[in-house]
Each structure stands twice: as structure tokens, then as C-alpha cells.
Amino acid sequence: MSVVNERVRPPRPAPSLLILGAAVALLCVALVTWSKWWPYVFRTMDIAATGAVGDPILAGAAGGAAGTHPIAAGWDFAVTYTLAVWKALLTGLVIAAAIDALLPRAWLLRLMGDGRRPLRSTLTGALLGLPTMMCTCCAVPVTAAMRRRGVPAAAAFGFWTANPMLNPAVLVFCLLVLPWEWTAVRFAAGVAMVLCVAAVFARSRESVPEPDGTARGAALPATPAGEPGPASAADALRRFARTFTRMALILIPEYLGIMFLIGVAQTWVSPADWGAWAAGAVVLAALAGALLAVPTAAEIPVAQGLYHAGAGLGVVGALLVTLPALSLPALIMLRRAVRPRELLLLSAAVVAVGIASGGALALLAG
């Protein structure tokens, strides 16, 4: 007697769920177009015509730190930053809720890998991060949702790193207003940081999901692997709304509070503190850039402002790289996405790349 083994296929989603999924996907594309693609088209034309990206958001780079009351500076920075990024932050929250509530975990793992090939996972995440073009803070909700759904850390953090560092629009802005050496260093640093993500998570248990499919230490409570998917479009919408509300209530208060503190701290940053190019100044600049937060492309006027104020090329190169790549608010909001050791290693790698970038820029353009 012969036995025919048939592969058991998972149940197909109901048509209403497929329609809802398509509608949410279109909504996400529309939000990215509204918050990023369309504004960047006009901004690129404006930069090409004027040769200026804007004023530095950091008071020290603009020469306005002296005499500014820390509380007033903190409030002004938090308001200015929020007004600059609220569209992208809203977009990130919607995409994150869609990932968490609507995308099957098996689809995500099939696309982004299971963590056993960290370079492949990192590059896949980085490619997915190119069109969203977010700053580190706005990419946090999506990164956290990926980890919650069991996506390996290499892929999630590849996405997070590529958003600010390989942002096509920012690279175009750099080509329009900066010397070619600055743009080359900025691009090379972005590629190096993506490769650092793969290296950090190459042998890390954090990069491979738990046996039950959950991500260890996700930023939000992980849903059980055996939990059934949404039974209907109404159920999926409820999940989406619940996830969006929960993430907003967790991340936005943290975001606003930390931005206020960053605004207070940046009053201590002054062009006079940086001096000429020297190893100590470059290290200090790389560390400061890794802690401070700026909106997308805001590192360009900051670097220009400090350079014109007398900062050395090493300092400028370090800030041009570490300001967009990392920030204390993003690190705090992602503190449960991976173990602290991996987050610390990744931060150290970013600072090291920033220091090397400062040295490279000083050699190329000095």
C-alpha cells in the first residue's frame, strides 16, 4: 500500500483580508509619497536653485548657543524638531502597525531571512530602507515592529541604518551643496555602517528569532507565535488600531521628553569648542554626533555652519556621518529591540566609522 504525502498548505487569507491588505499597502505608499518623496522633489529643485539646504538646527552650529537659556533652548529644539519630522513619524507608526497587525510572520522571514545569513538579511533590510528615507527616530517604530514580528536583528537594523545613511535624497543634496570629497566620505560611511550591522549580528543570538518565532527582547510585548491571524477585515482593523495606539503611547512621550533634553544639552555645543583638526576634537565630535538628534538632511547645514565657524575638516567629517546615523533618543527607544551588548557594539562601530570619516575628509580635502 502506498501512501501519498501531500504538503499541508496554510489556509489562504479571506478575500476581504486581501483587499484590506492592498488598501493598507496603498496607504503606506501614499504616506511615504506625502511625507518624503513629493516634498523631496520640490526641496531638490529649491536647493539646486539656491545652493542652500537650510539653517542649522543645532544652536552651536548656528552660533546661537551662547546666552540661550537651557529650558528655552530645549523647548525650541523639541518644537522645531517635531514640526520637521511629524509627517515621517506618523508614516513610520502606520507602517509599523501594518507590519505588526497584518503581515504574516512567515512572509517577513521569507523576505528578510531567518538570521542565519546575516549579510543577506542586512542587505535586504538596507534595500527596504532606501525608499522610506527616514531619520533614526522616525524609523524606530518600523524597526521595533520588525523585531516584534520575529525579523532577525541584522535585517531590522540594516533597515534602520540605511534609512538615514543611504538616503538617496540626502546624497543628492550633498552633491548639490557640498564638495565632492564630503559626499564621497558620506556615502562610503553609509556603506561601511550597513556592513557593520552585519558584522555586529553575525554571531549574535539576537539575530536569530526564538524557536517559537518571537524576537528576543522586542521593544513591544511579542505576540505568541501560535496566535491565529485576523479572522476578518474588521478583526485586522482592530489589531491595526490597537497596535498603532499602543506604539504611539509608548514612543511619542519618550520621543518628546528626550528631544527636550537634547535641546537643553545642545546649548553646550559651540564652534569654539571644536578647534582645529586634532584627534581629540574628532573623537569628541563623533561622540557628540552619535548622541544628538537631527531631522533628515539637517546634518548638512550643521556641518557647513561649523566649518565656516572655524571647525576643522576632521570634526566636520565626523559630524556629517554620526549626526544622521545615530541618536540618543533612537537608542533609548530601541533599548529592548536587542540585548544592550549588541546595541553598544553597534554604537561603537558608528562612532569608529565617524572618526575614520573625519580623518578621511581631512586627508582628502585638507
Short mmCIF file of C-alpha atoms in Angstrom, two decimals:
data_model
loop_
_atom_site.label_atom_id
_atom_site.label_comp_id
_atom_site.label_asym_id
_atom_site.label_seq_id
_atom_site.Cartn_x
_atom_site.Cartn_y
_atom_site.Cartn_z
CA MET A 1 0.00 0.00 0.00
CA SER A 2 1.41 3.34 -0.99
CA VAL A 3 0.99 6.47 1.00
CA VAL A 4 0.84 9.78 -0.80
CA ASN A 5 2.37 12.60 1.22
CA GLU A 6 0.75 15.89 0.49
CA ARG A 7 2.25 19.15 1.60
CA VAL A 8 -0.07 20.86 4.01
CA ARG A 9 -0.66 24.37 2.82
CA PRO A 10 -1.62 27.18 5.16
CA PRO A 11 -5.16 28.45 4.73
CA ARG A 12 -5.48 31.21 2.19
CA PRO A 13 -6.49 34.63 3.52
CA ALA A 14 -10.08 35.64 3.04
CA PRO A 15 -10.73 37.97 0.08
CA SER A 16 -11.71 40.76 2.47
CA LEU A 17 -8.32 40.48 4.18
CA LEU A 18 -6.51 40.61 0.84
CA ILE A 19 -8.47 43.72 -0.11
CA LEU A 20 -7.70 45.31 3.25
CA GLY A 21 -4.02 44.44 2.92
CA ALA A 22 -3.88 46.02 -0.53
CA ALA A 23 -5.63 49.13 0.79
CA VAL A 24 -3.20 49.47 3.70
CA ALA A 25 -0.23 48.95 1.35
CA LEU A 26 -1.55 51.75 -0.86
CA LEU A 27 -2.00 53.91 2.24
CA CYS A 28 1.62 53.33 3.25
CA VAL A 29 2.85 54.24 -0.23
CA ALA A 30 0.67 57.35 -0.19
CA LEU A 31 2.03 58.37 3.22
CA VAL A 32 5.65 57.92 2.12
CA THR A 33 4.88 59.94 -1.01
CA TRP A 34 3.24 62.67 1.08
CA SER A 35 5.88 62.81 3.79
CA LYS A 36 9.06 62.09 1.81
CA TRP A 37 9.07 61.59 -1.96
CA TRP A 38 6.95 64.54 -3.05
CA PRO A 39 8.48 67.10 -0.62
CA TYR A 40 11.98 65.99 -1.61
CA VAL A 41 11.25 66.63 -5.29
CA PHE A 42 10.47 70.26 -4.54
CA ARG A 43 13.26 70.55 -1.99
CA THR A 44 15.79 69.26 -4.51
CA MET A 45 14.70 71.88 -7.02
CA ASP A 46 14.89 74.58 -4.35
CA ILE A 47 18.38 73.50 -3.24
CA ALA A 48 19.56 73.39 -6.85
CA ALA A 49 18.31 76.95 -7.33
CA THR A 50 19.54 78.46 -4.05
CA GLY A 51 22.55 76.31 -3.18
CA ALA A 52 21.41 76.10 0.45
CA VAL A 53 19.83 73.26 2.42
CA GLY A 54 18.67 75.43 5.32
CA ASP A 55 19.75 76.81 8.66
CA PRO A 56 21.47 74.57 11.25
CA ILE A 57 19.04 73.15 13.79
CA LEU A 58 21.76 72.96 16.44
CA ALA A 59 22.27 76.31 18.15
CA GLY A 60 26.02 75.82 18.43
CA ALA A 61 26.43 75.29 14.71
CA ALA A 62 24.40 78.43 14.06
CA GLY A 63 26.42 80.41 16.55
CA GLY A 64 23.44 80.91 18.82
CA ALA A 65 24.20 78.74 21.83
CA ALA A 66 25.81 81.45 23.93
CA GLY A 67 23.36 83.23 26.23
CA THR A 68 20.46 80.90 25.41
CA HIS A 69 18.56 79.69 28.47
CA PRO A 70 18.71 75.87 28.53
CA ILE A 71 14.96 75.47 29.15
CA ALA A 72 14.09 77.79 26.28
CA ALA A 73 16.61 76.04 24.05
CA GLY A 74 15.17 72.64 24.97
CA TRP A 75 11.63 73.75 24.19
CA ASP A 76 12.61 75.43 20.92
CA PHE A 77 14.57 72.39 19.77
CA ALA A 78 11.79 69.93 20.64
CA VAL A 79 9.19 72.04 18.81
CA THR A 80 11.41 72.67 15.78
CA TYR A 81 12.37 69.01 15.50
CA THR A 82 8.80 67.77 15.90
CA LEU A 83 7.48 70.16 13.25
CA ALA A 84 10.20 68.93 10.91
CA VAL A 85 9.54 65.20 11.34
CA TRP A 86 5.91 64.72 12.39
CA LYS A 87 4.81 63.59 8.94
CA ALA A 88 7.58 61.00 8.75
CA LEU A 89 6.89 59.86 12.32
CA LEU A 90 3.20 59.38 11.52
CA THR A 91 4.18 57.43 8.42
CA GLY A 92 6.52 55.25 10.45
CA LEU A 93 3.81 54.48 13.00
CA VAL A 94 1.31 53.49 10.30
CA ILE A 95 3.82 51.23 8.53
CA ALA A 96 4.81 49.69 11.86
CA ALA A 97 1.19 48.99 12.77
CA ALA A 98 0.61 47.42 9.36
CA ILE A 99 3.63 45.14 9.78
CA ASP A 100 2.61 44.11 13.27
CA ALA A 101 -1.10 43.60 12.62
CA LEU A 102 -1.39 42.49 9.01
CA LEU A 103 1.79 40.87 7.66
CA PRO A 104 2.21 37.14 8.39
CA ARG A 105 5.46 36.37 10.17
CA ALA A 106 6.28 33.69 7.61
CA TRP A 107 6.20 36.27 4.81
CA LEU A 108 8.60 38.55 6.68
CA LEU A 109 11.06 35.76 7.40
CA ARG A 110 10.89 34.54 3.82
CA LEU A 111 11.73 38.05 2.61
CA MET A 112 14.31 39.08 5.20
CA GLY A 113 15.83 35.75 6.17
CA ASP A 114 15.92 33.81 9.40
CA GLY A 115 19.14 35.39 10.72
CA ARG A 116 21.46 32.55 9.78
CA ARG A 117 22.83 34.58 6.87
CA PRO A 118 23.27 37.99 8.50
CA LEU A 119 24.85 39.69 5.48
CA ARG A 120 21.91 38.74 3.27
CA SER A 121 19.43 39.85 5.93
CA THR A 122 21.25 43.13 6.47
CA LEU A 123 21.39 43.95 2.77
CA THR A 124 17.71 43.09 2.34
CA GLY A 125 16.78 45.36 5.23
CA ALA A 126 19.00 48.10 3.83
CA LEU A 127 17.37 47.89 0.40
CA LEU A 128 13.93 48.17 2.01
CA GLY A 129 15.16 51.22 3.91
CA LEU A 130 16.20 53.16 0.80
CA PRO A 131 12.72 54.32 -0.32
CA THR A 132 11.44 55.31 3.15
CA MET A 133 14.29 57.82 3.73
CA MET A 134 13.58 58.43 7.44
CA CYS A 135 15.76 59.78 10.22
CA THR A 136 16.82 57.43 13.01
CA CYS A 137 13.92 58.39 15.30
CA CYS A 138 11.18 58.08 12.69
CA ALA A 139 12.48 54.67 11.62
CA VAL A 140 12.27 53.37 15.21
CA PRO A 141 8.59 52.25 15.08
CA VAL A 142 9.16 50.18 11.94
CA THR A 143 12.35 48.65 13.33
CA ALA A 144 10.62 47.78 16.59
CA ALA A 145 7.66 46.24 14.73
CA MET A 146 10.02 44.12 12.64
CA ARG A 147 11.69 42.77 15.76
CA ARG A 148 8.32 42.13 17.39
CA ARG A 149 7.29 40.02 14.41
CA GLY A 150 10.45 37.91 14.60
CA VAL A 151 12.54 39.61 11.90
CA PRO A 152 16.25 38.98 12.61
CA ALA A 153 18.14 41.86 14.17
CA ALA A 154 20.51 42.07 11.20
CA ALA A 155 17.62 42.82 8.83
CA ALA A 156 15.78 45.19 11.17
CA PHE A 157 18.89 47.22 11.97
CA GLY A 158 20.02 47.13 8.35
CA PHE A 159 16.73 48.87 7.57
CA TRP A 160 17.23 51.32 10.44
CA THR A 161 20.79 52.20 9.42
CA ALA A 162 20.17 52.57 5.68
CA ASN A 163 17.26 54.97 6.19
CA PRO A 164 19.43 57.95 7.21
CA MET A 165 22.84 56.85 5.91
CA LEU A 166 21.97 55.74 2.36
CA ASN A 167 19.07 58.14 1.87
CA PRO A 168 19.13 58.89 -1.90
CA ALA A 169 17.66 62.37 -1.43
CA VAL A 170 20.28 63.37 1.14
CA LEU A 171 23.08 62.14 -1.11
CA VAL A 172 21.67 64.29 -3.91
CA PHE A 173 21.55 67.27 -1.53
CA CYS A 174 25.20 66.64 -0.64
CA LEU A 175 26.17 66.59 -4.31
CA LEU A 176 24.36 69.88 -4.87
CA VAL A 177 25.86 71.90 -2.00
CA LEU A 178 28.98 70.15 -0.70
CA PRO A 179 32.41 69.46 -2.20
CA TRP A 180 32.65 66.06 -3.84
CA GLU A 181 35.05 64.82 -1.15
CA TRP A 182 32.41 65.40 1.53
CA THR A 183 29.78 63.48 -0.44
CA ALA A 184 32.16 60.61 -1.15
CA VAL A 185 33.04 60.26 2.53
CA ARG A 186 29.35 60.42 3.50
CA PHE A 187 28.39 57.67 1.04
CA ALA A 188 31.34 55.43 1.93
CA ALA A 189 30.50 55.80 5.61
CA GLY A 190 26.90 54.74 4.94
CA VAL A 191 28.03 51.57 3.16
CA ALA A 192 30.51 50.84 5.95
CA MET A 193 27.84 51.21 8.62
CA VAL A 194 25.50 48.80 6.87
CA LEU A 195 28.33 46.26 6.74
CA CYS A 196 29.00 46.92 10.44
CA VAL A 197 25.42 45.88 11.17
CA ALA A 198 26.06 42.52 9.51
CA ALA A 199 29.32 42.14 11.44
CA VAL A 200 27.78 43.01 14.81
CA PHE A 201 24.95 40.49 14.43
CA ALA A 202 26.96 37.82 12.58
CA ARG A 203 27.44 35.64 15.66
CA SER A 204 24.78 37.13 17.86
CA ARG A 205 21.92 35.03 19.15
CA GLU A 206 19.85 38.20 18.86
CA SER A 207 19.90 37.92 15.07
CA VAL A 208 18.04 34.59 15.09
CA PRO A 209 14.44 34.52 16.35
CA GLU A 210 13.44 32.29 19.23
CA PRO A 211 12.25 28.76 18.40
CA ASP A 212 8.65 29.92 18.76
CA GLY A 213 9.26 32.64 16.18
CA THR A 214 9.29 35.62 18.51
CA ALA A 215 12.07 38.18 18.65
CA ARG A 216 14.01 38.15 21.88
CA GLY A 217 13.72 41.48 23.68
CA ALA A 218 11.34 43.17 21.26
CA ALA A 219 10.56 46.79 22.01
CA LEU A 220 6.90 45.91 22.50
CA PRO A 221 5.41 42.74 24.03
CA ALA A 222 5.69 39.98 21.47
CA THR A 223 2.56 38.27 20.22
CA PRO A 224 2.62 34.50 20.71
CA ALA A 225 3.72 32.56 17.65
CA GLY A 226 0.65 30.38 17.84
CA GLU A 227 -1.82 33.25 17.93
CA PRO A 228 -4.19 32.94 14.98
CA GLY A 229 -4.16 35.60 12.32
CA PRO A 230 -7.03 38.04 11.92
CA ALA A 231 -10.24 36.22 11.13
CA SER A 232 -11.78 39.08 9.18
CA ALA A 233 -11.11 42.54 7.87
CA ALA A 234 -12.80 44.01 10.94
CA ASP A 235 -10.54 41.98 13.23
CA ALA A 236 -7.48 43.12 11.26
CA LEU A 237 -8.55 46.75 11.53
CA ARG A 238 -8.97 46.38 15.29
CA ARG A 239 -5.48 44.91 15.55
CA PHE A 240 -4.09 47.70 13.41
CA ALA A 241 -5.72 50.41 15.54
CA ARG A 242 -4.66 48.73 18.78
CA THR A 243 -1.05 48.39 17.65
CA PHE A 244 -0.90 51.97 16.32
CA THR A 245 -2.30 53.38 19.57
CA ARG A 246 -0.03 51.30 21.76
CA MET A 247 3.13 52.22 19.87
CA ALA A 248 2.18 55.90 19.78
CA LEU A 249 1.52 55.97 23.53
CA ILE A 250 4.86 54.29 24.24
CA LEU A 251 7.16 56.01 21.75
CA ILE A 252 5.85 59.58 21.39
CA PRO A 253 6.15 60.61 25.09
CA GLU A 254 9.67 59.15 25.19
CA TYR A 255 10.49 60.94 21.97
CA LEU A 256 9.28 64.36 23.14
CA GLY A 257 10.93 64.13 26.55
CA ILE A 258 14.29 63.07 25.17
CA MET A 259 14.18 65.71 22.43
CA PHE A 260 13.69 68.37 25.10
CA LEU A 261 16.74 67.09 26.97
CA ILE A 262 18.75 67.01 23.74
CA GLY A 263 17.76 70.63 23.15
CA VAL A 264 18.99 71.55 26.61
CA ALA A 265 22.26 69.68 26.11
CA GLN A 266 22.99 71.20 22.70
CA THR A 267 23.36 74.66 24.29
CA TRP A 268 26.76 73.42 25.44
CA VAL A 269 27.83 72.83 21.82
CA SER A 270 29.74 75.81 20.45
CA PRO A 271 32.02 76.18 17.43
CA ALA A 272 34.74 77.43 19.73
CA ASP A 273 34.78 74.04 21.44
CA TRP A 274 35.88 72.17 18.34
CA GLY A 275 39.04 73.98 17.34
CA ALA A 276 41.28 72.82 14.51
CA TRP A 277 41.55 69.23 13.34
CA ALA A 278 43.05 67.04 16.02
CA ALA A 279 42.44 63.51 17.21
CA GLY A 280 40.77 64.59 20.44
CA ALA A 281 38.42 67.01 18.70
CA VAL A 282 37.39 64.41 16.12
CA VAL A 283 36.63 61.82 18.79
CA LEU A 284 34.59 64.39 20.73
CA ALA A 285 32.68 65.34 17.58
CA ALA A 286 31.94 61.71 16.72
CA LEU A 287 30.63 61.03 20.22
CA ALA A 288 28.54 64.20 20.28
CA GLY A 289 27.08 63.44 16.87
CA ALA A 290 26.11 59.95 17.98
CA LEU A 291 24.12 61.37 20.91
CA LEU A 292 22.46 64.42 19.33
CA ALA A 293 19.45 64.13 17.05
CA VAL A 294 18.74 65.96 13.79
CA PRO A 295 15.98 65.64 11.17
CA THR A 296 16.69 64.22 7.73
CA ALA A 297 19.46 66.15 5.91
CA ALA A 298 19.92 68.56 8.83
CA GLU A 299 23.49 67.33 9.27
CA ILE A 300 24.43 69.20 6.07
CA PRO A 301 23.82 72.77 7.33
CA VAL A 302 25.24 71.79 10.73
CA ALA A 303 28.49 70.64 9.11
CA GLN A 304 28.59 73.73 6.90
CA GLY A 305 27.92 76.06 9.82
CA LEU A 306 30.66 74.56 11.97
CA TYR A 307 33.13 74.59 9.10
CA HIS A 308 32.50 78.27 8.39
CA ALA A 309 32.79 78.96 12.13
CA GLY A 310 36.30 77.54 12.14
CA ALA A 311 35.89 73.84 12.92
CA GLY A 312 38.43 71.55 11.27
CA LEU A 313 37.60 69.13 8.46
CA GLY A 314 38.08 66.18 10.79
CA VAL A 315 35.36 67.49 13.10
CA VAL A 316 33.09 68.29 10.16
CA GLY A 317 33.55 64.83 8.65
CA ALA A 318 32.78 63.09 11.93
CA LEU A 319 29.59 65.08 12.46
CA LEU A 320 28.47 64.67 8.85
CA VAL A 321 28.44 60.92 9.49
CA THR A 322 27.44 60.36 13.12
CA LEU A 323 24.71 63.02 13.37
CA PRO A 324 22.33 61.21 10.99
CA ALA A 325 23.48 57.67 11.81
CA LEU A 326 22.70 57.54 15.49
CA SER A 327 20.94 59.47 18.25
CA LEU A 328 20.33 59.03 21.94
CA PRO A 329 16.51 59.20 21.55
CA ALA A 330 16.55 56.38 18.98
CA LEU A 331 18.88 54.24 21.10
CA ILE A 332 16.64 54.64 24.15
CA MET A 333 13.50 53.80 22.18
CA LEU A 334 15.20 50.70 20.74
CA ARG A 335 16.72 49.58 24.03
CA ARG A 336 14.56 46.44 24.13
CA ALA A 337 14.90 45.53 20.46
CA VAL A 338 18.19 43.70 21.08
CA ARG A 339 20.45 43.00 24.02
CA PRO A 340 22.35 46.04 25.37
CA ARG A 341 25.65 44.49 24.32
CA GLU A 342 24.66 44.44 20.64
CA LEU A 343 23.32 47.99 20.80
CA LEU A 344 26.54 49.14 22.44
CA LEU A 345 28.67 47.37 19.82
CA LEU A 346 26.67 48.94 17.02
CA SER A 347 27.00 52.38 18.60
CA ALA A 348 30.75 51.91 18.99
CA ALA A 349 31.00 50.89 15.33
CA VAL A 350 29.14 54.04 14.28
CA VAL A 351 31.48 56.23 16.35
CA ALA A 352 34.51 54.42 14.90
CA VAL A 353 33.26 54.96 11.34
CA GLY A 354 32.65 58.61 12.21
CA ILE A 355 36.21 59.04 13.48
CA ALA A 356 37.60 57.35 10.38
CA SER A 357 35.41 59.56 8.19
CA GLY A 358 36.74 62.67 9.88
CA GLY A 359 40.29 61.55 9.21
CA ALA A 360 39.48 60.64 5.61
CA LEU A 361 37.86 64.01 4.92
CA ALA A 362 40.82 65.85 6.43
CA LEU A 363 43.18 63.91 4.16
CA LEU A 364 41.07 64.25 1.01
CA ALA A 365 40.04 67.88 1.28
CA GLY A 366 42.70 69.29 3.57
#
